[in-house]
Amino acid sequence: VVTIDAASVVLTAPAPSADPPLDGPFGELTAFDGRLVLAVDDAMRGTELWMSDGTPEGTAPILDLKDADLDPENLTLVGDALWFSADPDDGTGREPWLTDGTSAGTVLAADVAPDGGSDPVDFTAFRDLVVFSADDGLTGRELWLSDGAKDGTRLLLDIRPGPEGSDPSDFAVLGR
């Protein structure tokens, strides 16, 4: 049983005999749009992004990739979207993704490192945008900015030019 707080939703995991059986851990518990989003390692699907309203009927994967798992990490609410990093086993590697809570609205924000994953971390809201740290394979780990669209994601600042990068982390927004 997972309880966010006394006034919120309680999620009870299905029994081991449930269909589908759950054989792995729950993780990345995040409140989103009045529901709970979490990463679930399911025996049939692998690790996917799930959403729950606290009932068995209202608990299901947001997106179920065929023959792959999304493997979501670093779930972060930014505006009306939930940002996360994912490695969907499709050759893109771990990249920034976002969801509006629907299957159709769960998308790759950008393929930051076309020759492998950029391993994005520290998603932080900045106005209507998100700032994060990622490694594009050319500039090293640096600051990136995105509006959620593939053509709206760009290197914000190459603080330490060259392939080593500056390794920025733990962002804070000052002022508005």
N, C-alpha and C. Protein backbone atom coordinates (compact mmCIF):
# COMPACT_ATOMS: atom_id res chain seq x y z
N VAL A 1 0.85 -1.18 0.00
CA VAL A 1 0.00 0.00 0.00
C VAL A 1 0.89 1.23 0.00
N VAL A 2 0.59 2.18 -0.88
CA VAL A 2 1.35 3.42 -0.96
C VAL A 2 0.40 4.56 -0.63
N THR A 3 0.73 5.39 0.33
CA THR A 3 -0.10 6.51 0.70
C THR A 3 0.71 7.79 0.51
N ILE A 4 0.18 8.72 -0.28
CA ILE A 4 0.87 9.98 -0.49
C ILE A 4 0.74 10.85 0.76
N ASP A 5 -0.47 11.04 1.25
CA ASP A 5 -0.73 11.69 2.53
C ASP A 5 -2.14 11.29 2.96
N ALA A 6 -2.57 11.74 4.12
CA ALA A 6 -3.83 11.28 4.69
C ALA A 6 -5.03 11.59 3.80
N ALA A 7 -4.99 12.65 3.01
CA ALA A 7 -6.14 13.05 2.21
C ALA A 7 -6.03 12.61 0.76
N SER A 8 -5.03 11.81 0.43
CA SER A 8 -4.83 11.48 -0.98
C SER A 8 -5.15 10.03 -1.30
N VAL A 9 -4.89 9.70 -2.52
CA VAL A 9 -5.18 8.38 -3.07
C VAL A 9 -4.31 7.31 -2.45
N VAL A 10 -4.88 6.15 -2.24
CA VAL A 10 -4.13 4.99 -1.77
C VAL A 10 -4.13 3.97 -2.90
N LEU A 11 -2.97 3.50 -3.27
CA LEU A 11 -2.83 2.51 -4.32
C LEU A 11 -2.49 1.18 -3.69
N THR A 12 -3.28 0.18 -3.98
CA THR A 12 -3.01 -1.16 -3.49
C THR A 12 -2.59 -2.01 -4.67
N ALA A 13 -1.44 -2.60 -4.60
CA ALA A 13 -0.93 -3.44 -5.68
C ALA A 13 -1.81 -4.67 -5.82
N PRO A 14 -2.03 -5.14 -7.07
CA PRO A 14 -2.80 -6.36 -7.27
C PRO A 14 -2.09 -7.54 -6.59
N ALA A 15 -2.87 -8.54 -6.23
CA ALA A 15 -2.32 -9.75 -5.65
C ALA A 15 -1.43 -10.44 -6.68
N PRO A 16 -0.47 -11.29 -6.25
CA PRO A 16 0.41 -11.96 -7.19
C PRO A 16 -0.32 -12.74 -8.26
N SER A 17 -1.57 -13.15 -8.01
CA SER A 17 -2.34 -13.89 -9.00
C SER A 17 -3.07 -12.98 -9.98
N ALA A 18 -2.93 -11.67 -9.82
CA ALA A 18 -3.63 -10.72 -10.68
C ALA A 18 -3.15 -10.84 -12.11
N ASP A 19 -3.96 -10.37 -13.03
CA ASP A 19 -3.61 -10.39 -14.45
C ASP A 19 -3.42 -8.97 -14.91
N PRO A 20 -2.25 -8.52 -15.28
CA PRO A 20 -1.01 -9.27 -15.30
C PRO A 20 -0.37 -9.29 -13.92
N PRO A 21 0.41 -10.33 -13.64
CA PRO A 21 1.10 -10.35 -12.34
C PRO A 21 2.21 -9.31 -12.30
N LEU A 22 2.41 -8.73 -11.15
CA LEU A 22 3.50 -7.76 -10.98
C LEU A 22 4.66 -8.49 -10.33
N ASP A 23 5.82 -8.45 -10.97
CA ASP A 23 6.95 -9.18 -10.41
C ASP A 23 8.08 -8.28 -9.98
N GLY A 24 7.92 -6.98 -10.13
CA GLY A 24 9.01 -6.09 -9.82
C GLY A 24 8.57 -4.95 -8.94
N PRO A 25 9.46 -4.02 -8.71
CA PRO A 25 9.19 -2.94 -7.77
C PRO A 25 8.35 -1.81 -8.39
N PHE A 26 7.78 -1.05 -7.50
CA PHE A 26 7.16 0.21 -7.87
C PHE A 26 8.20 1.27 -7.61
N GLY A 27 8.22 2.33 -8.39
CA GLY A 27 9.17 3.40 -8.15
C GLY A 27 8.72 4.70 -8.78
N GLU A 28 9.47 5.75 -8.51
CA GLU A 28 9.23 7.05 -9.12
C GLU A 28 7.81 7.55 -8.84
N LEU A 29 7.28 7.35 -7.66
CA LEU A 29 5.93 7.77 -7.32
C LEU A 29 5.81 9.29 -7.41
N THR A 30 4.86 9.76 -8.23
CA THR A 30 4.72 11.19 -8.47
C THR A 30 3.24 11.56 -8.62
N ALA A 31 2.79 12.56 -7.88
CA ALA A 31 1.43 13.06 -8.02
C ALA A 31 1.34 13.86 -9.31
N PHE A 32 0.27 13.59 -10.10
CA PHE A 32 0.10 14.28 -11.37
C PHE A 32 -1.39 14.34 -11.72
N ASP A 33 -1.92 15.53 -11.88
CA ASP A 33 -3.29 15.74 -12.33
C ASP A 33 -4.29 15.00 -11.43
N GLY A 34 -4.08 15.02 -10.12
CA GLY A 34 -4.99 14.39 -9.18
C GLY A 34 -4.88 12.88 -9.11
N ARG A 35 -3.89 12.33 -9.77
CA ARG A 35 -3.67 10.88 -9.76
C ARG A 35 -2.22 10.60 -9.41
N LEU A 36 -1.89 9.33 -9.33
CA LEU A 36 -0.54 8.90 -9.02
C LEU A 36 0.09 8.31 -10.27
N VAL A 37 1.27 8.78 -10.64
CA VAL A 37 2.03 8.20 -11.75
C VAL A 37 3.22 7.50 -11.12
N LEU A 38 3.55 6.33 -11.65
CA LEU A 38 4.66 5.56 -11.10
C LEU A 38 5.24 4.65 -12.16
N ALA A 39 6.45 4.25 -11.94
CA ALA A 39 7.10 3.26 -12.81
C ALA A 39 6.81 1.90 -12.20
N VAL A 40 6.32 0.97 -13.01
CA VAL A 40 5.99 -0.37 -12.54
C VAL A 40 6.71 -1.39 -13.42
N ASP A 41 7.40 -2.30 -12.79
CA ASP A 41 8.03 -3.41 -13.50
C ASP A 41 7.04 -4.56 -13.51
N ASP A 42 6.39 -4.75 -14.64
CA ASP A 42 5.31 -5.71 -14.82
C ASP A 42 5.85 -6.92 -15.57
N ALA A 43 5.45 -8.12 -15.17
CA ALA A 43 5.98 -9.35 -15.77
C ALA A 43 5.71 -9.43 -17.28
N MET A 44 4.63 -8.82 -17.76
CA MET A 44 4.29 -8.90 -19.18
C MET A 44 4.89 -7.76 -20.00
N ARG A 45 5.03 -6.57 -19.41
CA ARG A 45 5.38 -5.39 -20.17
C ARG A 45 6.78 -4.86 -19.91
N GLY A 46 7.44 -5.27 -18.86
CA GLY A 46 8.69 -4.65 -18.46
C GLY A 46 8.38 -3.42 -17.63
N THR A 47 9.31 -2.48 -17.54
CA THR A 47 9.11 -1.28 -16.73
C THR A 47 8.45 -0.20 -17.57
N GLU A 48 7.23 0.15 -17.21
CA GLU A 48 6.43 1.13 -17.94
C GLU A 48 5.94 2.22 -16.99
N LEU A 49 5.40 3.27 -17.57
CA LEU A 49 4.81 4.37 -16.83
C LEU A 49 3.33 4.06 -16.63
N TRP A 50 2.89 4.02 -15.36
CA TRP A 50 1.51 3.71 -15.03
C TRP A 50 0.87 4.91 -14.37
N MET A 51 -0.48 4.96 -14.42
CA MET A 51 -1.24 6.00 -13.74
C MET A 51 -2.35 5.32 -12.95
N SER A 52 -2.65 5.87 -11.77
CA SER A 52 -3.70 5.29 -10.93
C SER A 52 -4.55 6.37 -10.29
N ASP A 53 -5.85 6.10 -10.23
CA ASP A 53 -6.75 6.96 -9.46
C ASP A 53 -7.03 6.33 -8.09
N GLY A 54 -6.33 5.23 -7.78
CA GLY A 54 -6.47 4.57 -6.50
C GLY A 54 -7.37 3.35 -6.53
N THR A 55 -7.97 3.07 -7.70
CA THR A 55 -8.82 1.89 -7.83
C THR A 55 -8.18 0.91 -8.79
N PRO A 56 -8.49 -0.39 -8.66
CA PRO A 56 -7.95 -1.35 -9.62
C PRO A 56 -8.38 -1.03 -11.06
N GLU A 57 -9.63 -0.59 -11.25
CA GLU A 57 -10.12 -0.25 -12.58
C GLU A 57 -9.44 0.99 -13.16
N GLY A 58 -8.99 1.88 -12.29
CA GLY A 58 -8.37 3.13 -12.72
C GLY A 58 -6.86 3.09 -12.68
N THR A 59 -6.27 1.89 -12.67
CA THR A 59 -4.83 1.72 -12.63
C THR A 59 -4.39 0.95 -13.87
N ALA A 60 -3.58 1.62 -14.72
CA ALA A 60 -3.16 1.00 -15.98
C ALA A 60 -1.93 1.70 -16.52
N PRO A 61 -1.22 1.04 -17.43
CA PRO A 61 -0.08 1.71 -18.07
C PRO A 61 -0.55 2.91 -18.88
N ILE A 62 0.23 3.98 -18.87
CA ILE A 62 -0.07 5.13 -19.71
C ILE A 62 0.28 4.80 -21.16
N LEU A 63 1.42 4.16 -21.33
CA LEU A 63 1.91 3.78 -22.65
C LEU A 63 2.52 2.40 -22.54
N ASP A 64 2.15 1.50 -23.44
CA ASP A 64 2.70 0.15 -23.45
C ASP A 64 3.41 -0.05 -24.78
N LEU A 65 4.74 0.03 -24.75
CA LEU A 65 5.52 -0.16 -25.97
C LEU A 65 5.55 -1.63 -26.35
N LYS A 66 5.38 -1.92 -27.60
CA LYS A 66 5.43 -3.31 -28.08
C LYS A 66 6.87 -3.79 -28.07
N ASP A 67 7.11 -4.97 -27.53
CA ASP A 67 8.42 -5.62 -27.52
C ASP A 67 9.53 -4.78 -26.88
N ALA A 68 9.18 -3.86 -26.00
CA ALA A 68 10.18 -3.02 -25.33
C ALA A 68 9.57 -2.47 -24.05
N ASP A 69 10.41 -1.93 -23.20
CA ASP A 69 9.88 -1.22 -22.05
C ASP A 69 10.44 0.19 -22.03
N LEU A 70 9.66 1.12 -21.49
CA LEU A 70 10.03 2.53 -21.48
C LEU A 70 11.13 2.82 -20.47
N ASP A 71 11.15 2.11 -19.36
CA ASP A 71 12.13 2.29 -18.30
C ASP A 71 12.21 3.75 -17.84
N PRO A 72 11.08 4.34 -17.39
CA PRO A 72 11.07 5.76 -17.00
C PRO A 72 11.81 6.03 -15.69
N GLU A 73 12.49 7.16 -15.65
CA GLU A 73 13.21 7.62 -14.46
C GLU A 73 13.09 9.13 -14.36
N ASN A 74 13.40 9.66 -13.19
CA ASN A 74 13.47 11.11 -12.97
C ASN A 74 12.15 11.83 -13.29
N LEU A 75 11.01 11.29 -12.85
CA LEU A 75 9.71 11.91 -13.10
C LEU A 75 9.64 13.26 -12.41
N THR A 76 9.31 14.30 -13.18
CA THR A 76 9.29 15.67 -12.67
C THR A 76 8.14 16.44 -13.27
N LEU A 77 7.27 16.99 -12.45
CA LEU A 77 6.15 17.80 -12.92
C LEU A 77 6.67 19.17 -13.32
N VAL A 78 6.39 19.55 -14.57
CA VAL A 78 6.78 20.86 -15.09
C VAL A 78 5.56 21.42 -15.82
N GLY A 79 4.91 22.41 -15.22
CA GLY A 79 3.70 22.96 -15.82
C GLY A 79 2.61 21.91 -15.87
N ASP A 80 2.01 21.72 -17.07
CA ASP A 80 0.94 20.73 -17.25
C ASP A 80 1.46 19.40 -17.74
N ALA A 81 2.76 19.21 -17.74
CA ALA A 81 3.35 17.97 -18.26
C ALA A 81 4.22 17.30 -17.20
N LEU A 82 4.35 16.00 -17.35
CA LEU A 82 5.25 15.23 -16.51
C LEU A 82 6.45 14.86 -17.37
N TRP A 83 7.61 15.38 -17.03
CA TRP A 83 8.84 15.10 -17.77
C TRP A 83 9.54 13.92 -17.12
N PHE A 84 10.27 13.16 -17.92
CA PHE A 84 11.04 12.03 -17.40
C PHE A 84 12.07 11.62 -18.44
N SER A 85 13.04 10.83 -18.01
CA SER A 85 13.98 10.25 -18.95
C SER A 85 13.52 8.83 -19.21
N ALA A 86 13.73 8.36 -20.44
CA ALA A 86 13.32 7.01 -20.79
C ALA A 86 14.30 6.41 -21.79
N ASP A 87 14.41 5.10 -21.73
CA ASP A 87 15.23 4.34 -22.67
C ASP A 87 14.36 3.22 -23.24
N PRO A 88 13.64 3.51 -24.35
CA PRO A 88 12.64 2.57 -24.86
C PRO A 88 13.17 1.40 -25.69
N ASP A 89 14.43 1.11 -25.63
CA ASP A 89 15.00 -0.03 -26.37
C ASP A 89 14.80 0.07 -27.88
N ASP A 90 14.78 1.29 -28.41
CA ASP A 90 14.59 1.47 -29.85
C ASP A 90 15.84 2.04 -30.53
N GLY A 91 16.94 2.10 -29.80
CA GLY A 91 18.18 2.61 -30.36
C GLY A 91 18.46 4.07 -30.04
N THR A 92 17.46 4.81 -29.52
CA THR A 92 17.70 6.22 -29.19
C THR A 92 18.49 6.37 -27.91
N GLY A 93 18.44 5.38 -27.03
CA GLY A 93 19.08 5.50 -25.73
C GLY A 93 18.22 6.31 -24.79
N ARG A 94 18.73 6.61 -23.60
CA ARG A 94 17.96 7.38 -22.61
C ARG A 94 17.90 8.84 -23.03
N GLU A 95 16.68 9.33 -23.25
CA GLU A 95 16.44 10.69 -23.73
C GLU A 95 15.29 11.34 -22.95
N PRO A 96 15.08 12.67 -23.12
CA PRO A 96 13.98 13.34 -22.42
C PRO A 96 12.63 13.04 -23.07
N TRP A 97 11.65 12.70 -22.25
CA TRP A 97 10.28 12.43 -22.68
C TRP A 97 9.34 13.28 -21.83
N LEU A 98 8.10 13.41 -22.27
CA LEU A 98 7.07 14.05 -21.47
C LEU A 98 5.74 13.40 -21.75
N THR A 99 4.81 13.56 -20.80
CA THR A 99 3.47 13.03 -20.96
C THR A 99 2.44 14.00 -20.42
N ASP A 100 1.27 13.96 -21.04
CA ASP A 100 0.11 14.69 -20.53
C ASP A 100 -0.81 13.73 -19.79
N GLY A 101 -0.38 12.49 -19.61
CA GLY A 101 -1.16 11.47 -18.92
C GLY A 101 -1.90 10.53 -19.86
N THR A 102 -1.77 10.75 -21.17
CA THR A 102 -2.41 9.87 -22.14
C THR A 102 -1.35 9.16 -22.97
N SER A 103 -1.75 8.06 -23.59
CA SER A 103 -0.82 7.31 -24.45
C SER A 103 -0.37 8.19 -25.62
N ALA A 104 -1.31 8.85 -26.28
CA ALA A 104 -0.98 9.70 -27.43
C ALA A 104 -0.14 10.90 -27.03
N GLY A 105 -0.27 11.35 -25.79
CA GLY A 105 0.47 12.51 -25.31
C GLY A 105 1.75 12.16 -24.58
N THR A 106 2.22 10.93 -24.72
CA THR A 106 3.49 10.50 -24.13
C THR A 106 4.50 10.39 -25.26
N VAL A 107 5.43 11.34 -25.32
CA VAL A 107 6.30 11.46 -26.49
C VAL A 107 7.74 11.76 -26.12
N LEU A 108 8.61 11.41 -27.04
CA LEU A 108 10.02 11.79 -26.96
C LEU A 108 10.09 13.29 -27.19
N ALA A 109 10.68 14.04 -26.26
CA ALA A 109 10.82 15.48 -26.44
C ALA A 109 11.86 15.78 -27.51
N ALA A 110 12.98 15.07 -27.47
CA ALA A 110 14.05 15.27 -28.45
C ALA A 110 15.07 14.16 -28.34
N ASP A 111 15.69 13.84 -29.46
CA ASP A 111 16.81 12.89 -29.47
C ASP A 111 18.07 13.74 -29.37
N VAL A 112 18.42 14.11 -28.14
CA VAL A 112 19.53 15.02 -27.87
C VAL A 112 20.85 14.45 -28.35
N ALA A 113 21.06 13.16 -28.16
CA ALA A 113 22.31 12.51 -28.57
C ALA A 113 21.98 11.45 -29.63
N PRO A 114 21.97 11.82 -30.91
CA PRO A 114 21.57 10.88 -31.97
C PRO A 114 22.40 9.59 -32.03
N ASP A 115 23.61 9.61 -31.51
CA ASP A 115 24.45 8.42 -31.55
C ASP A 115 24.42 7.62 -30.25
N GLY A 116 23.44 7.87 -29.41
CA GLY A 116 23.31 7.19 -28.12
C GLY A 116 22.53 8.07 -27.18
N GLY A 117 22.20 7.57 -26.02
CA GLY A 117 21.40 8.35 -25.08
C GLY A 117 22.14 9.51 -24.46
N SER A 118 21.38 10.58 -24.16
CA SER A 118 21.95 11.78 -23.54
C SER A 118 21.85 11.73 -22.01
N ASP A 119 21.14 10.75 -21.46
CA ASP A 119 20.97 10.59 -20.02
C ASP A 119 20.56 11.89 -19.34
N PRO A 120 19.40 12.47 -19.71
CA PRO A 120 18.96 13.73 -19.14
C PRO A 120 18.57 13.60 -17.66
N VAL A 121 18.92 14.61 -16.87
CA VAL A 121 18.60 14.63 -15.44
C VAL A 121 18.26 16.06 -15.02
N ASP A 122 17.75 16.18 -13.81
CA ASP A 122 17.48 17.48 -13.19
C ASP A 122 16.51 18.35 -13.99
N PHE A 123 15.40 17.78 -14.44
CA PHE A 123 14.37 18.57 -15.14
C PHE A 123 13.86 19.63 -14.17
N THR A 124 13.89 20.90 -14.61
CA THR A 124 13.51 22.02 -13.76
C THR A 124 12.66 22.99 -14.56
N ALA A 125 11.50 23.38 -13.99
CA ALA A 125 10.62 24.34 -14.66
C ALA A 125 11.27 25.71 -14.70
N PHE A 126 11.18 26.34 -15.86
CA PHE A 126 11.64 27.72 -16.03
C PHE A 126 10.66 28.41 -16.96
N ARG A 127 9.79 29.24 -16.37
CA ARG A 127 8.68 29.85 -17.11
C ARG A 127 7.84 28.73 -17.73
N ASP A 128 7.62 28.74 -19.04
CA ASP A 128 6.85 27.68 -19.71
C ASP A 128 7.77 26.63 -20.32
N LEU A 129 9.01 26.60 -19.89
CA LEU A 129 10.01 25.71 -20.47
C LEU A 129 10.58 24.79 -19.40
N VAL A 130 11.44 23.88 -19.83
CA VAL A 130 12.14 23.03 -18.89
C VAL A 130 13.64 23.11 -19.19
N VAL A 131 14.42 23.22 -18.14
CA VAL A 131 15.87 23.20 -18.23
C VAL A 131 16.32 21.85 -17.68
N PHE A 132 17.30 21.25 -18.31
CA PHE A 132 17.82 19.98 -17.81
C PHE A 132 19.28 19.83 -18.21
N SER A 133 19.93 18.87 -17.62
CA SER A 133 21.33 18.57 -17.91
C SER A 133 21.35 17.31 -18.78
N ALA A 134 22.12 17.36 -19.88
CA ALA A 134 22.21 16.20 -20.77
C ALA A 134 23.55 16.25 -21.50
N ASP A 135 23.93 15.09 -22.03
CA ASP A 135 25.18 14.95 -22.77
C ASP A 135 24.85 14.55 -24.21
N ASP A 136 25.08 15.45 -25.16
CA ASP A 136 24.74 15.17 -26.56
C ASP A 136 25.82 14.37 -27.29
N GLY A 137 26.90 14.02 -26.59
CA GLY A 137 27.98 13.26 -27.21
C GLY A 137 29.01 14.13 -27.90
N LEU A 138 28.76 15.43 -27.98
CA LEU A 138 29.70 16.37 -28.62
C LEU A 138 30.24 17.40 -27.63
N THR A 139 29.34 18.00 -26.84
CA THR A 139 29.72 19.06 -25.91
C THR A 139 29.87 18.57 -24.48
N GLY A 140 29.64 17.29 -24.24
CA GLY A 140 29.64 16.78 -22.88
C GLY A 140 28.35 17.16 -22.18
N ARG A 141 28.25 16.92 -20.89
CA ARG A 141 27.04 17.25 -20.14
C ARG A 141 26.97 18.75 -19.94
N GLU A 142 25.89 19.35 -20.49
CA GLU A 142 25.68 20.79 -20.43
C GLU A 142 24.20 21.10 -20.18
N LEU A 143 23.88 22.39 -20.14
CA LEU A 143 22.51 22.87 -19.93
C LEU A 143 21.71 22.81 -21.23
N TRP A 144 20.49 22.26 -21.15
CA TRP A 144 19.59 22.19 -22.28
C TRP A 144 18.27 22.84 -21.91
N LEU A 145 17.55 23.33 -22.91
CA LEU A 145 16.27 24.01 -22.73
C LEU A 145 15.28 23.42 -23.71
N SER A 146 14.02 23.21 -23.26
CA SER A 146 13.03 22.64 -24.16
C SER A 146 11.64 23.20 -23.88
N ASP A 147 10.86 23.32 -24.95
CA ASP A 147 9.44 23.65 -24.83
C ASP A 147 8.60 22.39 -25.02
N GLY A 148 9.24 21.25 -25.16
CA GLY A 148 8.56 19.97 -25.32
C GLY A 148 8.49 19.49 -26.75
N ALA A 149 8.85 20.34 -27.69
CA ALA A 149 8.84 19.96 -29.11
C ALA A 149 10.25 19.60 -29.55
N LYS A 150 10.35 18.66 -30.49
CA LYS A 150 11.67 18.24 -30.98
C LYS A 150 12.48 19.42 -31.50
N ASP A 151 11.83 20.32 -32.25
CA ASP A 151 12.56 21.48 -32.77
C ASP A 151 12.64 22.62 -31.75
N GLY A 152 12.03 22.43 -30.58
CA GLY A 152 12.09 23.43 -29.53
C GLY A 152 13.02 23.03 -28.39
N THR A 153 13.88 22.06 -28.65
CA THR A 153 14.85 21.60 -27.66
C THR A 153 16.24 21.94 -28.17
N ARG A 154 17.01 22.64 -27.33
CA ARG A 154 18.33 23.09 -27.80
C ARG A 154 19.30 23.20 -26.64
N LEU A 155 20.58 23.18 -27.00
CA LEU A 155 21.63 23.45 -26.04
C LEU A 155 21.47 24.89 -25.58
N LEU A 156 21.32 25.10 -24.29
CA LEU A 156 21.14 26.45 -23.75
C LEU A 156 22.48 27.16 -23.62
N LEU A 157 23.45 26.45 -23.06
CA LEU A 157 24.75 27.08 -22.82
C LEU A 157 25.83 26.02 -22.74
N ASP A 158 26.88 26.19 -23.52
CA ASP A 158 28.05 25.31 -23.47
C ASP A 158 29.04 25.97 -22.52
N ILE A 159 28.86 25.70 -21.23
CA ILE A 159 29.63 26.37 -20.18
C ILE A 159 31.11 26.04 -20.28
N ARG A 160 31.42 24.79 -20.53
CA ARG A 160 32.81 24.35 -20.66
C ARG A 160 32.98 23.74 -22.05
N PRO A 161 33.39 24.55 -23.02
CA PRO A 161 33.52 24.04 -24.39
C PRO A 161 34.42 22.82 -24.47
N GLY A 162 34.03 21.91 -25.36
CA GLY A 162 34.79 20.68 -25.53
C GLY A 162 33.95 19.48 -25.13
N PRO A 163 34.47 18.31 -25.33
CA PRO A 163 33.69 17.09 -25.12
C PRO A 163 33.48 16.69 -23.65
N GLU A 164 34.19 17.34 -22.72
CA GLU A 164 34.04 16.96 -21.31
C GLU A 164 32.81 17.56 -20.66
N GLY A 165 32.39 18.74 -21.07
CA GLY A 165 31.22 19.39 -20.49
C GLY A 165 31.47 19.93 -19.10
N SER A 166 30.48 20.69 -18.60
CA SER A 166 30.61 21.32 -17.28
C SER A 166 29.89 20.54 -16.18
N ASP A 167 29.08 19.57 -16.54
CA ASP A 167 28.35 18.72 -15.60
C ASP A 167 27.47 19.52 -14.65
N PRO A 168 26.59 20.40 -15.18
CA PRO A 168 25.70 21.20 -14.30
C PRO A 168 24.64 20.31 -13.67
N SER A 169 24.22 20.67 -12.43
CA SER A 169 23.18 19.90 -11.74
C SER A 169 22.52 20.73 -10.66
N ASP A 170 21.43 20.19 -10.11
CA ASP A 170 20.74 20.77 -8.98
C ASP A 170 20.36 22.24 -9.22
N PHE A 171 19.50 22.45 -10.21
CA PHE A 171 19.12 23.81 -10.61
C PHE A 171 18.11 24.43 -9.68
N ALA A 172 18.14 25.76 -9.60
CA ALA A 172 17.16 26.53 -8.85
C ALA A 172 16.77 27.73 -9.70
N VAL A 173 15.50 28.07 -9.71
CA VAL A 173 15.03 29.23 -10.45
C VAL A 173 14.89 30.38 -9.48
N LEU A 174 15.53 31.48 -9.77
CA LEU A 174 15.48 32.68 -8.93
C LEU A 174 14.63 33.73 -9.62
N GLY A 175 13.73 34.33 -8.90
CA GLY A 175 12.87 35.35 -9.49
C GLY A 175 11.88 34.73 -10.46
N ARG A 176 11.16 35.53 -11.15
CA ARG A 176 10.21 35.05 -12.15
C ARG A 176 10.26 35.91 -13.32
